[in-house]
PDB file of C-alpha atoms in Angstrom:
ATOM      1  CA  MET A   1      21.752 -38.716 -57.071  1.00 46.00           C
ATOM      2  CA  THR A   2      21.942 -42.581 -57.297  1.00 45.00           C
ATOM      3  CA  ASP A   3      22.771 -44.545 -54.420  1.00 49.00           C
ATOM      4  CA  ILE A   4      26.295 -45.181 -55.376  1.00 46.00           C
ATOM      5  CA  GLN A   5      26.837 -41.524 -55.832  1.00 51.00           C
ATOM      6  CA  ALA A   6      25.214 -40.966 -52.527  1.00 49.00           C
ATOM      7  CA  GLU A   7      27.602 -43.424 -50.795  1.00 51.00           C
ATOM      8  CA  VAL A   8      30.579 -41.808 -52.276  1.00 47.00           C
ATOM      9  CA  ALA A   9      29.489 -38.248 -51.522  1.00 51.00           C
ATOM     10  CA  GLY A  10      28.200 -39.036 -48.016  1.00 52.00           C
ATOM     11  CA  PRO A  11      31.471 -39.463 -46.240  1.00 54.00           C
ATOM     12  CA  ALA A  12      33.101 -36.626 -47.768  1.00 53.00           C
ATOM     13  CA  THR A  13      29.984 -34.495 -46.970  1.00 55.00           C
ATOM     14  CA  ALA A  14      30.289 -35.618 -43.441  1.00 56.00           C
ATOM     15  CA  LYS A  15      33.892 -34.917 -43.155  1.00 57.00           C
ATOM     16  CA  MET A  16      33.321 -31.529 -44.743  1.00 56.00           C
ATOM     17  CA  ALA A  17      30.567 -30.671 -42.190  1.00 58.00           C
ATOM     18  CA  SER A  18      32.901 -32.010 -39.327  1.00 58.00           C
ATOM     19  CA  MET A  19      35.598 -29.840 -40.525  1.00 54.00           C
ATOM     20  CA  GLN A  20      33.390 -26.763 -40.841  1.00 56.00           C
ATOM     21  CA  SER A  21      32.071 -27.582 -37.237  1.00 56.00           C
ATOM     22  CA  GLU A  22      35.549 -27.928 -35.899  1.00 54.00           C
ATOM     23  CA  MET A  23      36.550 -24.398 -37.238  1.00 51.00           C
ATOM     24  CA  THR A  24      33.301 -23.006 -35.953  1.00 54.00           C
ATOM     25  CA  ARG A  25      33.809 -24.527 -32.657  1.00 54.00           C
ATOM     26  CA  GLY A  26      37.348 -23.384 -32.653  1.00 53.00           C
ATOM     27  CA  GLN A  27      36.261 -19.821 -33.232  1.00 60.00           C
ATOM     28  CA  PHE A  28      33.925 -19.891 -30.499  1.00 62.00           C
ATOM     29  CA  THR A  29      36.212 -21.418 -28.019  1.00 75.00           C
ATOM     30  CA  ILE A  30      39.162 -19.138 -28.525  1.00 81.00           C
ATOM     31  CA  ALA A  31      37.254 -15.818 -28.227  1.00 82.00           C
ATOM     32  CA  PRO A  32      35.822 -16.398 -24.707  1.00 82.00           C
ATOM     33  CA  TRP A  33      39.248 -17.442 -23.473  1.00 84.00           C
ATOM     34  CA  LEU A  34      40.623 -14.256 -24.642  1.00 87.00           C
ATOM     35  CA  TYR A  35      37.940 -12.222 -23.007  1.00 88.00           C
ATOM     36  CA  LEU A  36      38.487 -14.320 -19.933  1.00 90.00           C
ATOM     37  CA  ALA A  37      42.239 -13.823 -19.778  1.00 91.00           C
ATOM     38  CA  PRO A  38      42.623 -10.726 -17.695  1.00 92.00           C
ATOM     39  CA  ALA A  39      40.366 -12.049 -14.992  1.00 92.00           C
ATOM     40  CA  LEU A  40      41.934 -15.421 -15.097  1.00 92.00           C
ATOM     41  CA  ILE A  41      45.437 -13.863 -14.871  1.00 94.00           C
ATOM     42  CA  LEU A  42      44.141 -11.558 -11.972  1.00 94.00           C
ATOM     43  CA  LEU A  43      42.669 -14.828 -10.266  1.00 92.00           C
ATOM     44  CA  MET A  44      45.922 -16.675 -10.527  1.00 93.00           C
ATOM     45  CA  VAL A  45      48.067 -13.819  -9.195  1.00 93.00           C
ATOM     46  CA  TRP A  46      45.914 -12.813  -6.245  1.00 91.00           C
ATOM     47  CA  THR A  47      43.949 -16.072  -5.250  1.00 91.00           C
ATOM     48  CA  TYR A  48      45.863 -19.485  -6.415  1.00 93.00           C
ATOM     49  CA  ILE A  49      49.425 -18.321  -6.293  1.00 94.00           C
ATOM     50  CA  PRO A  50      49.283 -16.891  -2.766  1.00 93.00           C
ATOM     51  CA  LEU A  51      47.096 -20.113  -1.811  1.00 93.00           C
ATOM     52  CA  ALA A  52      50.041 -22.468  -3.051  1.00 94.00           C
ATOM     53  CA  GLU A  53      52.587 -20.092  -1.056  1.00 93.00           C
ATOM     54  CA  THR A  54      50.391 -20.180   1.978  1.00 92.00           C
ATOM     55  CA  PHE A  55      50.287 -23.933   1.559  1.00 94.00           C
ATOM     56  CA  ARG A  56      54.177 -24.101   1.379  1.00 94.00           C
ATOM     57  CA  LEU A  57      54.627 -21.716   4.213  1.00 93.00           C
ATOM     58  CA  SER A  58      52.499 -23.940   6.503  1.00 93.00           C
ATOM     59  CA  PHE A  59      55.308 -26.271   6.606  1.00 95.00           C
ATOM     60  CA  TYR A  60      57.900 -23.749   7.759  1.00 93.00           C
ATOM     61  CA  GLN A  61      58.803 -21.689  10.687  1.00 91.00           C
ATOM     62  CA  TRP A  62      59.686 -18.095   9.536  1.00 90.00           C
ATOM     63  CA  ASN A  63      59.252 -14.354  11.054  1.00 86.00           C
ATOM     64  CA  MET A  64      58.447 -12.663   7.862  1.00 83.00           C
ATOM     65  CA  LEU A  65      61.822 -10.933   7.745  1.00 85.00           C
ATOM     66  CA  PRO A  66      63.310 -11.086   4.219  1.00 82.00           C
ATOM     67  CA  THR A  67      66.843 -11.748   5.829  1.00 85.00           C
ATOM     68  CA  SER A  68      65.627 -14.530   8.185  1.00 86.00           C
ATOM     69  CA  PRO A  69      65.793 -17.987   6.718  1.00 88.00           C
ATOM     70  CA  GLN A  70      62.752 -20.173   6.556  1.00 89.00           C
ATOM     71  CA  ARG A  71      63.123 -23.388   8.485  1.00 92.00           C
ATOM     72  CA  PHE A  72      61.170 -26.508   7.270  1.00 93.00           C
ATOM     73  CA  VAL A  73      59.292 -28.183  10.076  1.00 91.00           C
ATOM     74  CA  GLY A  74      56.949 -30.558   8.378  1.00 89.00           C
ATOM     75  CA  LEU A  75      53.495 -31.006  10.196  1.00 91.00           C
ATOM     76  CA  THR A  76      54.610 -29.510  13.527  1.00 92.00           C
ATOM     77  CA  ASN A  77      52.699 -26.293  12.904  1.00 91.00           C
ATOM     78  CA  TYR A  78      49.430 -28.324  12.395  1.00 92.00           C
ATOM     79  CA  GLN A  79      50.294 -30.392  15.478  1.00 92.00           C
ATOM     80  CA  ARG A  80      50.914 -27.390  17.653  1.00 91.00           C
ATOM     81  CA  LEU A  81      47.927 -25.332  16.578  1.00 89.00           C
ATOM     82  CA  LEU A  82      45.461 -28.143  16.831  1.00 89.00           C
ATOM     83  CA  ALA A  83      46.824 -28.739  20.408  1.00 91.00           C
ATOM     84  CA  LEU A  84      46.201 -25.048  21.566  1.00 90.00           C
ATOM     85  CA  PRO A  85      43.197 -24.435  23.706  1.00 90.00           C
ATOM     86  CA  GLU A  86      42.906 -20.890  21.885  1.00 90.00           C
ATOM     87  CA  MET A  87      42.868 -22.614  18.434  1.00 89.00           C
ATOM     88  CA  ARG A  88      39.950 -24.779  19.734  1.00 90.00           C
ATOM     89  CA  ASN A  89      38.170 -21.704  21.100  1.00 92.00           C
ATOM     90  CA  ALA A  90      38.540 -19.725  17.821  1.00 92.00           C
ATOM     91  CA  LEU A  91      37.092 -22.589  15.919  1.00 91.00           C
ATOM     92  CA  TRP A  92      34.062 -22.797  18.278  1.00 93.00           C
ATOM     93  CA  ASN A  93      33.595 -19.055  18.041  1.00 93.00           C
ATOM     94  CA  THR A  94      33.710 -19.582  14.283  1.00 92.00           C
ATOM     95  CA  LEU A  95      31.088 -21.958  14.602  1.00 92.00           C
ATOM     96  CA  TYR A  96      28.982 -19.762  16.917  1.00 93.00           C
ATOM     97  CA  TYR A  97      29.318 -16.748  14.591  1.00 92.00           C
ATOM     98  CA  THR A  98      28.152 -18.933  11.576  1.00 90.00           C
ATOM     99  CA  ILE A  99      25.131 -20.179  13.315  1.00 91.00           C
ATOM    100  CA  GLY A 100      24.281 -16.989  15.252  1.00 92.00           C
ATOM    101  CA  LEU A 101      23.902 -15.088  12.049  1.00 91.00           C
ATOM    102  CA  PHE A 102      21.403 -17.187  10.381  1.00 90.00           C
ATOM    103  CA  PRO A 103      18.493 -15.468  11.952  1.00 91.00           C
ATOM    104  CA  MET A 104      19.532 -12.046  10.907  1.00 90.00           C
ATOM    105  CA  SER A 105      20.969 -12.993   7.332  1.00 90.00           C
ATOM    106  CA  VAL A 106      18.154 -15.212   6.343  1.00 92.00           C
ATOM    107  CA  ILE A 107      15.163 -15.735   8.450  1.00 92.00           C
ATOM    108  CA  ILE A 108      14.512 -11.974   9.484  1.00 91.00           C
ATOM    109  CA  PRO A 109      15.134 -10.773   5.912  1.00 90.00           C
ATOM    110  CA  LEU A 110      12.949 -13.334   4.303  1.00 91.00           C
ATOM    111  CA  PHE A 111      10.023 -12.259   6.770  1.00 90.00           C
ATOM    112  CA  VAL A 112      10.690  -8.445   6.292  1.00 87.00           C
ATOM    113  CA  ALA A 113      10.776  -9.075   2.360  1.00 87.00           C
ATOM    114  CA  ILE A 114       7.608 -10.921   2.298  1.00 87.00           C
ATOM    115  CA  TRP A 115       5.821  -8.806   4.544  1.00 84.00           C
ATOM    116  CA  THR A 116       6.644  -5.500   2.861  1.00 82.00           C
ATOM    117  CA  GLN A 117       6.004  -6.802  -0.411  1.00 76.00           C
ATOM    118  CA  ASP A 118       2.020  -6.329   0.402  1.00 72.00           C
ATOM    119  CA  LEU A 119       2.355  -2.787   1.622  1.00 73.00           C
ATOM    120  CA  GLY A 120       1.604   0.249  -0.538  1.00 70.00           C
ATOM    121  CA  GLY A 121       4.123   1.919  -2.652  1.00 68.00           C
ATOM    122  CA  ARG A 122       5.543   4.682  -0.286  1.00 76.00           C
ATOM    123  CA  ALA A 123       5.355   2.675   3.166  1.00 76.00           C
ATOM    124  CA  ARG A 124       7.315  -0.184   1.503  1.00 75.00           C
ATOM    125  CA  THR A 125       9.850   1.891   0.231  1.00 77.00           C
ATOM    126  CA  ILE A 126      10.349   3.682   3.547  1.00 80.00           C
ATOM    127  CA  TYR A 127      10.438   0.500   5.506  1.00 78.00           C
ATOM    128  CA  ARG A 128      13.094  -1.070   3.118  1.00 74.00           C
ATOM    129  CA  ALA A 129      14.981   2.042   3.064  1.00 78.00           C
ATOM    130  CA  MET A 130      15.314   2.087   6.969  1.00 81.00           C
ATOM    131  CA  ILE A 131      16.096  -1.496   7.054  1.00 80.00           C
ATOM    132  CA  PHE A 132      18.867  -0.996   4.090  1.00 81.00           C
ATOM    133  CA  VAL A 133      20.447   1.807   5.832  1.00 82.00           C
ATOM    134  CA  PRO A 134      23.028  -0.032   8.136  1.00 82.00           C
ATOM    135  CA  MET A 135      24.208  -1.617   4.992  1.00 82.00           C
ATOM    136  CA  ILE A 136      25.552   1.405   3.741  1.00 84.00           C
ATOM    137  CA  ILE A 137      27.487   2.392   6.804  1.00 85.00           C
ATOM    138  CA  ALA A 138      31.180   1.584   6.642  1.00 88.00           C
ATOM    139  CA  PRO A 139      32.163  -1.293   9.137  1.00 88.00           C
ATOM    140  CA  VAL A 140      34.388   0.759  11.187  1.00 89.00           C
ATOM    141  CA  VAL A 141      32.287   3.644  11.458  1.00 90.00           C
ATOM    142  CA  ALA A 142      29.387   1.126  12.471  1.00 89.00           C
ATOM    143  CA  ALA A 143      31.600  -0.390  14.906  1.00 90.00           C
ATOM    144  CA  ILE A 144      32.576   3.085  16.480  1.00 90.00           C
ATOM    145  CA  LEU A 145      28.926   3.932  16.874  1.00 90.00           C
ATOM    146  CA  TRP A 146      28.130   0.790  18.638  1.00 90.00           C
ATOM    147  CA  ARG A 147      31.015   1.113  20.871  1.00 90.00           C
ATOM    148  CA  TRP A 148      29.440   4.671  22.033  1.00 91.00           C
ATOM    149  CA  LEU A 149      26.198   3.174  22.326  1.00 90.00           C
ATOM    150  CA  LEU A 150      27.190   0.046  24.515  1.00 89.00           C
ATOM    151  CA  ASN A 151      29.930   2.126  26.571  1.00 85.00           C
ATOM    152  CA  GLU A 152      29.771   0.554  30.050  1.00 81.00           C
ATOM    153  CA  ASP A 153      29.737   4.022  31.744  1.00 81.00           C
ATOM    154  CA  GLN A 154      27.831   6.636  29.478  1.00 81.00           C
ATOM    155  CA  GLY A 155      26.651   4.413  26.765  1.00 84.00           C
ATOM    156  CA  PHE A 156      22.763   5.130  25.759  1.00 88.00           C
ATOM    157  CA  VAL A 157      21.875   1.466  25.673  1.00 88.00           C
ATOM    158  CA  THR A 158      23.672   1.191  29.260  1.00 85.00           C
ATOM    159  CA  LEU A 159      21.905   4.146  30.625  1.00 86.00           C
ATOM    160  CA  ALA A 160      18.553   2.885  29.207  1.00 88.00           C
ATOM    161  CA  LEU A 161      18.987  -0.489  30.872  1.00 86.00           C
ATOM    162  CA  GLU A 162      19.868   1.111  34.165  1.00 83.00           C
ATOM    163  CA  GLY A 163      17.008   3.276  33.964  1.00 84.00           C
ATOM    164  CA  LEU A 164      14.874   0.170  33.688  1.00 84.00           C
ATOM    165  CA  GLY A 165      16.351  -1.287  36.619  1.00 81.00           C
ATOM    166  CA  LEU A 166      18.385  -3.887  34.897  1.00 79.00           C
ATOM    167  CA  GLY A 167      21.836  -2.511  35.822  1.00 79.00           C
ATOM    168  CA  ARG A 168      24.791  -2.044  33.801  1.00 80.00           C
ATOM    169  CA  ILE A 169      25.845  -4.685  31.430  1.00 83.00           C
ATOM    170  CA  GLY A 170      29.442  -4.984  30.188  1.00 85.00           C
ATOM    171  CA  PHE A 171      28.414  -5.799  26.512  1.00 87.00           C
ATOM    172  CA  LEU A 172      31.884  -5.683  25.215  1.00 88.00           C
ATOM    173  CA  THR A 173      33.866  -6.282  28.444  1.00 88.00           C
ATOM    174  CA  ASP A 174      32.021  -9.149  29.780  1.00 88.00           C
ATOM    175  CA  PRO A 175      32.991 -12.491  28.151  1.00 89.00           C
ATOM    176  CA  LEU A 176      29.470 -13.989  28.650  1.00 90.00           C
ATOM    177  CA  TYR A 177      27.942 -11.014  26.588  1.00 91.00           C
ATOM    178  CA  ALA A 178      30.906 -10.053  24.164  1.00 92.00           C
ATOM    179  CA  LEU A 179      30.385 -12.876  21.526  1.00 92.00           C
ATOM    180  CA  PRO A 180      26.640 -12.434  21.289  1.00 93.00           C
ATOM    181  CA  THR A 181      26.951  -8.914  21.003  1.00 93.00           C
ATOM    182  CA  LEU A 182      29.548  -8.921  18.025  1.00 93.00           C
ATOM    183  CA  THR A 183      27.113 -11.506  16.367  1.00 93.00           C
ATOM    184  CA  TRP A 184      24.493  -9.333  16.864  1.00 92.00           C
ATOM    185  CA  ILE A 185      26.244  -6.154  15.180  1.00 92.00           C
ATOM    186  CA  THR A 186      27.615  -8.324  12.457  1.00 92.00           C
ATOM    187  CA  GLY A 187      24.144  -9.465  11.681  1.00 91.00           C
ATOM    188  CA  TRP A 188      22.538  -5.964  12.012  1.00 90.00           C
ATOM    189  CA  LYS A 189      24.732  -5.014   9.094  1.00 87.00           C
ATOM    190  CA  LEU A 190      23.665  -8.009   6.960  1.00 87.00           C
ATOM    191  CA  ILE A 191      20.005  -7.557   7.557  1.00 89.00           C
ATOM    192  CA  GLY A 192      19.642  -4.817   4.836  1.00 86.00           C
ATOM    193  CA  PHE A 193      21.732  -6.735   2.095  1.00 88.00           C
ATOM    194  CA  SER A 194      19.744  -9.902   2.501  1.00 90.00           C
ATOM    195  CA  THR A 195      16.386  -8.053   2.487  1.00 89.00           C
ATOM    196  CA  LEU A 196      17.308  -6.348  -0.809  1.00 87.00           C
ATOM    197  CA  LEU A 197      18.036  -9.777  -2.333  1.00 90.00           C
ATOM    198  CA  PHE A 198      14.792 -11.554  -0.885  1.00 90.00           C
ATOM    199  CA  SER A 199      12.916  -8.236  -2.022  1.00 88.00           C
ATOM    200  CA  ALA A 200      14.239  -8.574  -5.546  1.00 88.00           C
ATOM    201  CA  ALA A 201      13.616 -12.364  -5.749  1.00 90.00           C
ATOM    202  CA  ASN A 202      10.176 -11.948  -4.225  1.00 87.00           C
ATOM    203  CA  ALA A 203       9.176  -8.980  -6.890  1.00 85.00           C
ATOM    204  CA  GLY A 204      10.414 -11.515  -9.617  1.00 87.00           C
ATOM    205  CA  ILE A 205       7.691 -13.961  -8.798  1.00 87.00           C
ATOM    206  CA  ASN A 206       5.005 -14.092 -11.553  1.00 87.00           C
ATOM    207  CA  PRO A 207       1.811 -12.365  -9.955  1.00 86.00           C
ATOM    208  CA  SER A 208      -0.311 -14.669 -12.044  1.00 90.00           C
ATOM    209  CA  TYR A 209       0.523 -17.651  -9.583  1.00 89.00           C
ATOM    210  CA  ILE A 210      -0.576 -15.270  -6.680  1.00 87.00           C
ATOM    211  CA  GLU A 211      -3.937 -14.224  -8.376  1.00 89.00           C
ATOM    212  CA  ALA A 212      -4.745 -17.859  -9.508  1.00 90.00           C
ATOM    213  CA  ALA A 213      -4.078 -18.742  -5.926  1.00 89.00           C
ATOM    214  CA  ARG A 214      -6.345 -16.111  -4.377  1.00 89.00           C
ATOM    215  CA  ILE A 215      -9.121 -16.882  -6.880  1.00 90.00           C
ATOM    216  CA  ASP A 216      -9.020 -20.513  -5.598  1.00 88.00           C
ATOM    217  CA  GLY A 217      -9.423 -19.201  -2.186  1.00 87.00           C
ATOM    218  CA  ALA A 218      -5.942 -19.842  -0.711  1.00 86.00           C
ATOM    219  CA  SER A 219      -5.241 -17.949   2.468  1.00 88.00           C
ATOM    220  CA  ARG A 220      -2.242 -15.763   2.576  1.00 86.00           C
ATOM    221  CA  TRP A 221      -0.243 -18.280   4.560  1.00 88.00           C
ATOM    222  CA  ARG A 222      -0.857 -20.987   1.866  1.00 90.00           C
ATOM    223  CA  ILE A 223       0.294 -18.663  -0.903  1.00 90.00           C
ATOM    224  CA  ILE A 224       3.528 -18.098   1.233  1.00 89.00           C
ATOM    225  CA  ARG A 225       4.199 -21.491   1.975  1.00 90.00           C
ATOM    226  CA  ASP A 226       3.076 -23.199  -1.300  1.00 90.00           C
ATOM    227  CA  ILE A 227       4.247 -20.292  -3.951  1.00 89.00           C
ATOM    228  CA  ARG A 228       6.596 -17.822  -2.495  1.00 89.00           C
ATOM    229  CA  LEU A 229       8.786 -20.063  -0.370  1.00 90.00           C
ATOM    230  CA  PRO A 230       9.496 -22.612  -3.266  1.00 91.00           C
ATOM    231  CA  LEU A 231      10.124 -19.885  -5.708  1.00 91.00           C
ATOM    232  CA  LEU A 232      12.478 -18.116  -3.061  1.00 91.00           C
ATOM    233  CA  SER A 233      14.385 -21.186  -2.435  1.00 91.00           C
ATOM    234  CA  PRO A 234      17.256 -20.474  -4.787  1.00 91.00           C
ATOM    235  CA  THR A 235      17.785 -17.170  -2.844  1.00 92.00           C
ATOM    236  CA  ILE A 236      17.381 -18.594   0.513  1.00 93.00           C
ATOM    237  CA  LEU A 237      19.949 -21.359  -0.402  1.00 92.00           C
ATOM    238  CA  LEU A 238      22.335 -18.781  -1.715  1.00 91.00           C
ATOM    239  CA  LEU A 239      22.118 -16.611   1.422  1.00 92.00           C
ATOM    240  CA  SER A 240      22.557 -19.557   3.507  1.00 92.00           C
ATOM    241  CA  MET A 241      25.662 -20.572   1.603  1.00 91.00           C
ATOM    242  CA  MET A 242      26.836 -16.941   2.043  1.00 90.00           C
ATOM    243  CA  THR A 243      26.218 -16.981   5.819  1.00 90.00           C
ATOM    244  CA  VAL A 244      28.185 -20.310   6.195  1.00 90.00           C
ATOM    245  CA  LEU A 245      31.079 -19.488   3.941  1.00 89.00           C
ATOM    246  CA  PHE A 246      31.528 -15.521   4.901  1.00 88.00           C
ATOM    247  CA  GLY A 247      29.592 -14.951   8.146  1.00 84.00           C
ATOM    248  CA  ALA A 248      32.771 -15.343  10.286  1.00 85.00           C
ATOM    249  CA  GLN A 249      34.884 -13.169   7.986  1.00 86.00           C
ATOM    250  CA  TRP A 250      32.398 -10.163   8.176  1.00 88.00           C
ATOM    251  CA  SER A 251      32.842 -10.149  11.951  1.00 90.00           C
ATOM    252  CA  PHE A 252      36.597  -9.358  11.508  1.00 90.00           C
ATOM    253  CA  ALA A 253      36.266  -5.625  11.438  1.00 89.00           C
ATOM    254  CA  TYR A 254      33.993  -5.525  14.586  1.00 90.00           C
ATOM    255  CA  ILE A 255      36.297  -7.856  16.592  1.00 92.00           C
ATOM    256  CA  ASN A 256      39.414  -5.824  15.515  1.00 90.00           C
ATOM    257  CA  VAL A 257      37.625  -2.369  16.428  1.00 90.00           C
ATOM    258  CA  LEU A 258      35.502  -3.242  19.503  1.00 90.00           C
ATOM    259  CA  THR A 259      37.306  -6.027  21.524  1.00 90.00           C
ATOM    260  CA  ASN A 260      40.616  -7.041  19.827  1.00 88.00           C
ATOM    261  CA  GLY A 261      39.537 -10.785  20.263  1.00 86.00           C
ATOM    262  CA  GLY A 262      38.800 -10.258  23.874  1.00 80.00           C
ATOM    263  CA  PRO A 263      37.906 -10.113  26.746  1.00 87.00           C
ATOM    264  CA  LEU A 264      40.096 -13.470  27.505  1.00 86.00           C
ATOM    265  CA  LYS A 265      39.757 -14.521  23.732  1.00 87.00           C
ATOM    266  CA  SER A 266      36.028 -14.754  24.018  1.00 90.00           C
ATOM    267  CA  THR A 267      35.235 -13.132  20.590  1.00 91.00           C
ATOM    268  CA  THR A 268      38.305 -14.502  18.652  1.00 92.00           C
ATOM    269  CA  ASN A 269      37.540 -16.351  15.581  1.00 91.00           C
ATOM    270  CA  ILE A 270      39.838 -18.350  13.021  1.00 90.00           C
ATOM    271  CA  PHE A 271      40.198 -15.434  10.844  1.00 91.00           C
ATOM    272  CA  TYR A 272      41.135 -13.193  13.640  1.00 92.00           C
ATOM    273  CA  LEU A 273      43.563 -15.883  15.181  1.00 91.00           C
ATOM    274  CA  LEU A 274      45.342 -16.291  11.859  1.00 88.00           C
ATOM    275  CA  TRP A 275      45.662 -12.476  11.451  1.00 90.00           C
ATOM    276  CA  GLU A 276      47.205 -12.191  14.933  1.00 91.00           C
ATOM    277  CA  TYR A 277      49.703 -15.068  14.236  1.00 90.00           C
ATOM    278  CA  GLY A 278      50.825 -13.206  11.184  1.00 88.00           C
ATOM    279  CA  PHE A 279      50.882  -9.479  11.762  1.00 87.00           C
ATOM    280  CA  GLN A 280      51.174  -9.377  15.292  1.00 87.00           C
ATOM    281  CA  THR A 281      53.487 -12.358  16.478  1.00 87.00           C
ATOM    282  CA  LEU A 282      54.849 -12.308  12.930  1.00 88.00           C
ATOM    283  CA  SER A 283      54.609 -16.192  12.973  1.00 90.00           C
ATOM    284  CA  ALA A 284      54.064 -16.815   9.213  1.00 90.00           C
ATOM    285  CA  GLY A 285      54.110 -20.719   9.746  1.00 91.00           C
ATOM    286  CA  TRP A 286      51.374 -20.742  12.067  1.00 91.00           C
ATOM    287  CA  SER A 287      49.307 -18.011  10.452  1.00 92.00           C
ATOM    288  CA  SER A 288      49.670 -20.183   7.322  1.00 93.00           C
ATOM    289  CA  ALA A 289      48.724 -23.499   8.872  1.00 92.00           C
ATOM    290  CA  ALA A 290      45.647 -21.743  10.691  1.00 91.00           C
ATOM    291  CA  GLY A 291      44.661 -20.333   7.290  1.00 91.00           C
ATOM    292  CA  MET A 292      44.893 -23.649   5.452  1.00 93.00           C
ATOM    293  CA  ILE A 293      42.883 -25.329   8.416  1.00 91.00           C
ATOM    294  CA  ALA A 294      40.142 -22.694   7.899  1.00 90.00           C
ATOM    295  CA  PHE A 295      40.370 -23.190   3.983  1.00 92.00           C
ATOM    296  CA  ALA A 296      40.025 -27.069   4.106  1.00 93.00           C
ATOM    297  CA  GLY A 297      37.173 -26.645   6.570  1.00 91.00           C
ATOM    298  CA  PHE A 298      35.239 -24.143   4.409  1.00 91.00           C
ATOM    299  CA  ALA A 299      36.000 -25.962   1.263  1.00 92.00           C
ATOM    300  CA  VAL A 300      34.041 -29.046   2.579  1.00 93.00           C
ATOM    301  CA  LEU A 301      31.234 -26.658   3.769  1.00 91.00           C
ATOM    302  CA  ALA A 302      30.969 -25.226   0.256  1.00 91.00           C
ATOM    303  CA  ALA A 303      30.824 -28.661  -1.429  1.00 93.00           C
ATOM    304  CA  ILE A 304      27.964 -29.546   0.866  1.00 93.00           C
ATOM    305  CA  CYS A 305      26.220 -26.183   0.327  1.00 90.00           C
ATOM    306  CA  MET A 306      26.591 -26.396  -3.462  1.00 90.00           C
ATOM    307  CA  TRP A 307      25.117 -30.019  -3.149  1.00 92.00           C
ATOM    308  CA  LEU A 308      22.224 -28.780  -1.002  1.00 90.00           C
ATOM    309  CA  THR A 309      21.555 -26.002  -3.638  1.00 87.00           C
ATOM    310  CA  LYS A 310      21.479 -28.290  -6.550  1.00 88.00           C
ATOM    311  CA  ARG A 311      19.270 -30.700  -4.505  1.00 87.00           C
ATOM    312  CA  PHE A 312      16.747 -28.528  -3.083  1.00 86.00           C
ATOM    313  CA  ALA A 313      16.504 -25.430  -5.024  1.00 83.00           C
ATOM    314  CA  PHE A 314      13.413 -24.869  -7.258  1.00 83.00           C
ATOM    315  CA  TYR A 315      13.509 -22.900 -10.456  1.00 81.00           C
ATOM    316  CA  ASP A 316      10.502 -21.399 -12.210  1.00 77.00           C
ATOM    317  CA  ASN A 317      11.127 -22.280 -15.917  1.00 68.00           C
TER     318      ASN A 317
END
């Protein structure tokens, strides 16, 4: 082909290639959307439309009765909520739950997963099964079991402490102990799930790294610090993010069954408070405003967690 023919054919060939690329791109862009359509529709119906409706209701006063009119009050719901001592107390308790769950959702499971990795096959299975058992118990059943164990009169734990000369402790009736007790029960349920994820991530580490380090004379602590922990960093950050975003929510069932937010609102967090406003006092406006405050706060925390994950997670390519 001469230069002139090439110049004439070049743009036409490029144009045809571009059209074929667009057609191919069109085929590959439409099909995934068709597959995703059911999930996107459900997400829209069950998440984003209720979220938009909650945002709208946060500016109204309404008692949730279909025959009752909705009265627009603007930002009054937010102003009154933020001025309430029980709202500030609920936000503080939410922070307490989130921070208090970290040892049981991240630190202890990480230690257990690394420690049991070097055990023999049967011992490792038995230890992990014992730790995972709380996870498969329904939250309401677990709450009832703990209520029996911690009963102030005849509970096994209470009688054991009394036998040791420590006296009776109102784990669920004393404001000083109720919040740490519910945090412990929520964390106790999470240990098995977190240990399972850490164990799976730990088992996925290339064993040649460990063997090479041992041949070089690295101690067990050096292997953990320089190999295991960096390669487990994505799982550590994932579970940290889940604890921050969902830890306080996971405590809802235990608050509802064991203390009903008491004693003296000492165990009420933001999720239980908005549920009280919505389904006990039937104040849709206050419940929606509390929900939007929680949504805004956790959206900021989610953005920070995502940034930390991208910044500090180390992936073995």
